[in-house]
Amino acid sequence: MLKKQLVRILNPLQDVLLKYNEDYVNKEIIVRAEEIPKFSTDYKTNNENGLGFKCSFNAAYPFWQDQEENVTNIETWEGGLEFELEIPFTGIEFAKKGPNELVFINYGDVESPLEIFFNGSALNPIITLNGDKFIKLNKQILDTEILYISTAYGSKKVEIIKSDGIRENAYNYIDIKSTLSLFNLEVGSNTLSYSTEGDFIPQSVIIKYKNKYLSL
C-alpha cells in the first residue's frame, strides 16, 4: 500500500511541492521526479519498520522559496465613507485616503514574481514598478469586479474576476506598451504604485509574493 502511494505521488507525470523544515529554515520548491522511486531490496532498510527508497528530481523553476507568502492589503480608503473629514462626538467614522505607493523589500537572491488583486472600481488602471515597468489595462473595472495579475514563471495571467467568480481573460485589454514580462520584484528595495483615470476609486489593492533563493 505504501509503495503504491509513493509511486502515485512521485511519478514523472506530475509536479510535487517539496518542503524543507529544519534549523529555523522553512522553504519549498516545486519539483518533478525523473523516474518512479527505486525501493530498497536490503532487509535492513526494507522491513516491517521501514522502507528505503531513492528518487531524483528536476525543477523547471530551480529556486527555493519561502513557505509563507508576503501579503500586503493596501486599503485605498481607510475606514468607511470617502471623506477626509472628522466630526467629533458623532460616533461616525469617516475614511481618509490611503497610500497609492508602497515600498517592498525582496530579501531573496533573485527576482520574485507577483500576484496582484486590484478590487474595482477603476478606469484604465495602471500599476507601476520602480518607475520604469508598468502594466496598464485599457478597460473599466466595475466595483463588483477584481483585476487579477500573476507574473509567475510559466503562469502569467491577466484576468477580470466577475462577481459570480467567472474569470475573463483580459490579455486583449493590456496596453501595448506594458512590460508584463519584466514585472517582477528586483532584489532589494522596490517601489510599487497604482493609479486610475477619472474619479474612480478602487476599494483595495492586494499584493502577494514569496522571496526566491538559490539554495537552502
PDB file of C-alpha atoms in Angstrom, residues 99-206:
ATOM      1  CA  PRO A  99      -1.463  55.317   0.158  1.00  0.00           C
ATOM      2  CA  ASN A 100      -1.153  54.522  -3.532  1.00  0.00           C
ATOM      3  CA  GLU A 101       2.608  53.923  -3.346  1.00  0.00           C
ATOM      4  CA  LEU A 102       4.398  51.376  -1.182  1.00  0.00           C
ATOM      5  CA  VAL A 103       7.929  50.035  -0.792  1.00  0.00           C
ATOM      6  CA  PHE A 104       8.564  46.266  -0.823  1.00  0.00           C
ATOM      7  CA  ILE A 105      11.810  44.539   0.115  1.00  0.00           C
ATOM      8  CA  ASN A 106      12.824  41.400  -1.764  1.00  0.00           C
ATOM      9  CA  TYR A 107      15.159  39.570   0.630  1.00  0.00           C
ATOM     10  CA  GLY A 108      15.759  36.715  -1.801  1.00  0.00           C
ATOM     11  CA  ASP A 109      18.602  36.007  -4.223  1.00  0.00           C
ATOM     12  CA  VAL A 110      16.660  36.525  -7.471  1.00  0.00           C
ATOM     13  CA  GLU A 111      13.681  38.457  -8.800  1.00  0.00           C
ATOM     14  CA  SER A 112      10.299  37.489  -7.370  1.00  0.00           C
ATOM     15  CA  PRO A 113       7.034  37.298  -9.354  1.00  0.00           C
ATOM     16  CA  LEU A 114       3.897  38.975  -8.037  1.00  0.00           C
ATOM     17  CA  GLU A 115       0.196  38.305  -7.622  1.00  0.00           C
ATOM     18  CA  ILE A 116      -1.951  41.441  -7.698  1.00  0.00           C
ATOM     19  CA  PHE A 117      -5.648  41.694  -6.841  1.00  0.00           C
ATOM     20  CA  PHE A 118      -6.995  45.105  -7.914  1.00  0.00           C
ATOM     21  CA  ASN A 119     -10.511  45.494  -6.473  1.00  0.00           C
ATOM     22  CA  GLY A 120     -12.603  47.888  -8.614  1.00  0.00           C
ATOM     23  CA  SER A 121     -13.884  50.336  -9.444  1.00  0.00           C
ATOM     24  CA  ALA A 122     -11.262  51.649 -11.878  1.00  0.00           C
ATOM     25  CA  LEU A 123     -10.888  53.117 -15.355  1.00  0.00           C
ATOM     26  CA  ASN A 124      -7.793  52.145 -17.347  1.00  0.00           C
ATOM     27  CA  PRO A 125      -5.900  51.111 -14.189  1.00  0.00           C
ATOM     28  CA  ILE A 126      -2.121  51.183 -14.261  1.00  0.00           C
ATOM     29  CA  ILE A 127       0.311  49.550 -11.831  1.00  0.00           C
ATOM     30  CA  THR A 128       3.898  50.806 -11.912  1.00  0.00           C
ATOM     31  CA  LEU A 129       7.035  49.144 -10.533  1.00  0.00           C
ATOM     32  CA  ASN A 130      10.227  51.096  -9.809  1.00  0.00           C
ATOM     33  CA  GLY A 131       9.185  53.878 -12.146  1.00  0.00           C
ATOM     34  CA  ASP A 132      10.052  52.116 -15.404  1.00  0.00           C
ATOM     35  CA  LYS A 133       7.898  48.973 -15.544  1.00  0.00           C
ATOM     36  CA  PHE A 134       4.130  49.064 -15.715  1.00  0.00           C
ATOM     37  CA  ILE A 135       1.010  47.085 -16.527  1.00  0.00           C
ATOM     38  CA  LYS A 136      -1.923  49.070 -17.876  1.00  0.00           C
ATOM     39  CA  LEU A 137      -5.358  47.734 -18.735  1.00  0.00           C
ATOM     40  CA  ASN A 138      -7.440  49.747 -21.222  1.00  0.00           C
ATOM     41  CA  LYS A 139     -10.689  48.720 -19.612  1.00  0.00           C
ATOM     42  CA  GLN A 140     -13.187  49.828 -16.979  1.00  0.00           C
ATOM     43  CA  ILE A 141     -13.261  47.584 -13.897  1.00  0.00           C
ATOM     44  CA  LEU A 142     -16.617  47.635 -12.110  1.00  0.00           C
ATOM     45  CA  ASP A 143     -16.866  47.899  -8.343  1.00  0.00           C
ATOM     46  CA  THR A 144     -18.042  44.269  -8.270  1.00  0.00           C
ATOM     47  CA  GLU A 145     -15.022  43.034 -10.261  1.00  0.00           C
ATOM     48  CA  ILE A 146     -11.388  42.219  -9.473  1.00  0.00           C
ATOM     49  CA  LEU A 147      -8.447  42.670 -11.819  1.00  0.00           C
ATOM     50  CA  TYR A 148      -6.095  39.731 -11.190  1.00  0.00           C
ATOM     51  CA  ILE A 149      -2.480  39.764 -12.393  1.00  0.00           C
ATOM     52  CA  SER A 150       0.083  36.989 -11.988  1.00  0.00           C
ATOM     53  CA  THR A 151       3.654  37.390 -13.255  1.00  0.00           C
ATOM     54  CA  ALA A 152       4.705  33.868 -12.169  1.00  0.00           C
ATOM     55  CA  TYR A 153       7.104  31.876 -14.326  1.00  0.00           C
ATOM     56  CA  GLY A 154       5.134  29.743 -16.778  1.00  0.00           C
ATOM     57  CA  SER A 155       1.826  31.042 -15.439  1.00  0.00           C
ATOM     58  CA  LYS A 156       1.464  34.710 -16.363  1.00  0.00           C
ATOM     59  CA  LYS A 157      -2.176  35.785 -16.196  1.00  0.00           C
ATOM     60  CA  VAL A 158      -4.260  38.917 -16.540  1.00  0.00           C
ATOM     61  CA  GLU A 159      -7.902  38.240 -15.716  1.00  0.00           C
ATOM     62  CA  ILE A 160     -11.060  40.019 -14.648  1.00  0.00           C
ATOM     63  CA  ILE A 161     -12.875  38.099 -11.928  1.00  0.00           C
ATOM     64  CA  LYS A 162     -16.610  38.717 -12.104  1.00  0.00           C
ATOM     65  CA  SER A 163     -18.947  38.913  -9.103  1.00  0.00           C
ATOM     66  CA  ASP A 164     -20.110  35.343  -9.781  1.00  0.00           C
ATOM     67  CA  GLY A 165     -16.499  34.062  -9.773  1.00  0.00           C
ATOM     68  CA  ILE A 166     -16.215  33.666 -13.554  1.00  0.00           C
ATOM     69  CA  ARG A 167     -12.755  34.649 -14.846  1.00  0.00           C
ATOM     70  CA  GLU A 168     -12.410  36.572 -18.098  1.00  0.00           C
ATOM     71  CA  ASN A 169      -9.084  36.519 -19.914  1.00  0.00           C
ATOM     72  CA  ALA A 170      -8.057  40.190 -20.098  1.00  0.00           C
ATOM     73  CA  TYR A 171      -4.937  39.927 -22.256  1.00  0.00           C
ATOM     74  CA  ASN A 172      -6.719  41.737 -25.102  1.00  0.00           C
ATOM     75  CA  TYR A 173      -7.107  44.813 -22.881  1.00  0.00           C
ATOM     76  CA  ILE A 174      -3.407  45.129 -21.957  1.00  0.00           C
ATOM     77  CA  ASP A 175      -1.854  48.331 -23.221  1.00  0.00           C
ATOM     78  CA  ILE A 176       0.685  47.528 -25.930  1.00  0.00           C
ATOM     79  CA  LYS A 177       3.449  49.386 -24.082  1.00  0.00           C
ATOM     80  CA  SER A 178       3.020  47.370 -20.873  1.00  0.00           C
ATOM     81  CA  THR A 179       6.009  45.367 -19.598  1.00  0.00           C
ATOM     82  CA  LEU A 180       4.294  42.306 -18.121  1.00  0.00           C
ATOM     83  CA  SER A 181       7.243  40.016 -18.882  1.00  0.00           C
ATOM     84  CA  LEU A 182       9.566  42.228 -16.804  1.00  0.00           C
ATOM     85  CA  PHE A 183       7.174  42.900 -13.930  1.00  0.00           C
ATOM     86  CA  ASN A 184       8.977  41.176 -11.030  1.00  0.00           C
ATOM     87  CA  LEU A 185      10.327  42.444  -7.712  1.00  0.00           C
ATOM     88  CA  GLU A 186      14.040  43.099  -8.024  1.00  0.00           C
ATOM     89  CA  VAL A 187      16.399  42.004  -5.253  1.00  0.00           C
ATOM     90  CA  GLY A 188      16.351  44.696  -2.571  1.00  0.00           C
ATOM     91  CA  SER A 189      14.033  47.684  -2.365  1.00  0.00           C
ATOM     92  CA  ASN A 190      11.126  48.125  -4.803  1.00  0.00           C
ATOM     93  CA  THR A 191       8.524  50.857  -5.153  1.00  0.00           C
ATOM     94  CA  LEU A 192       5.077  49.900  -6.435  1.00  0.00           C
ATOM     95  CA  SER A 193       2.309  52.388  -7.182  1.00  0.00           C
ATOM     96  CA  TYR A 194      -1.097  52.334  -8.834  1.00  0.00           C
ATOM     97  CA  SER A 195      -3.478  54.839 -10.389  1.00  0.00           C
ATOM     98  CA  THR A 196      -6.756  55.004 -12.275  1.00  0.00           C
ATOM     99  CA  GLU A 197      -8.248  57.592 -14.602  1.00  0.00           C
ATOM    100  CA  GLY A 198     -11.217  59.792 -13.764  1.00  0.00           C
ATOM    101  CA  ASP A 199     -12.895  59.820 -10.364  1.00  0.00           C
ATOM    102  CA  PHE A 200     -12.896  56.047  -9.943  1.00  0.00           C
ATOM    103  CA  ILE A 201     -11.546  54.803  -6.604  1.00  0.00           C
ATOM    104  CA  PRO A 202     -10.559  51.135  -6.152  1.00  0.00           C
ATOM    105  CA  GLN A 203     -11.577  49.519  -2.885  1.00  0.00           C
ATOM    106  CA  SER A 204      -8.205  47.896  -2.230  1.00  0.00           C
ATOM    107  CA  VAL A 205      -5.100  46.537  -3.908  1.00  0.00           C
ATOM    108  CA  ILE A 206      -3.645  43.266  -2.554  1.00  0.00           C
TER     109      ILE A 206
END
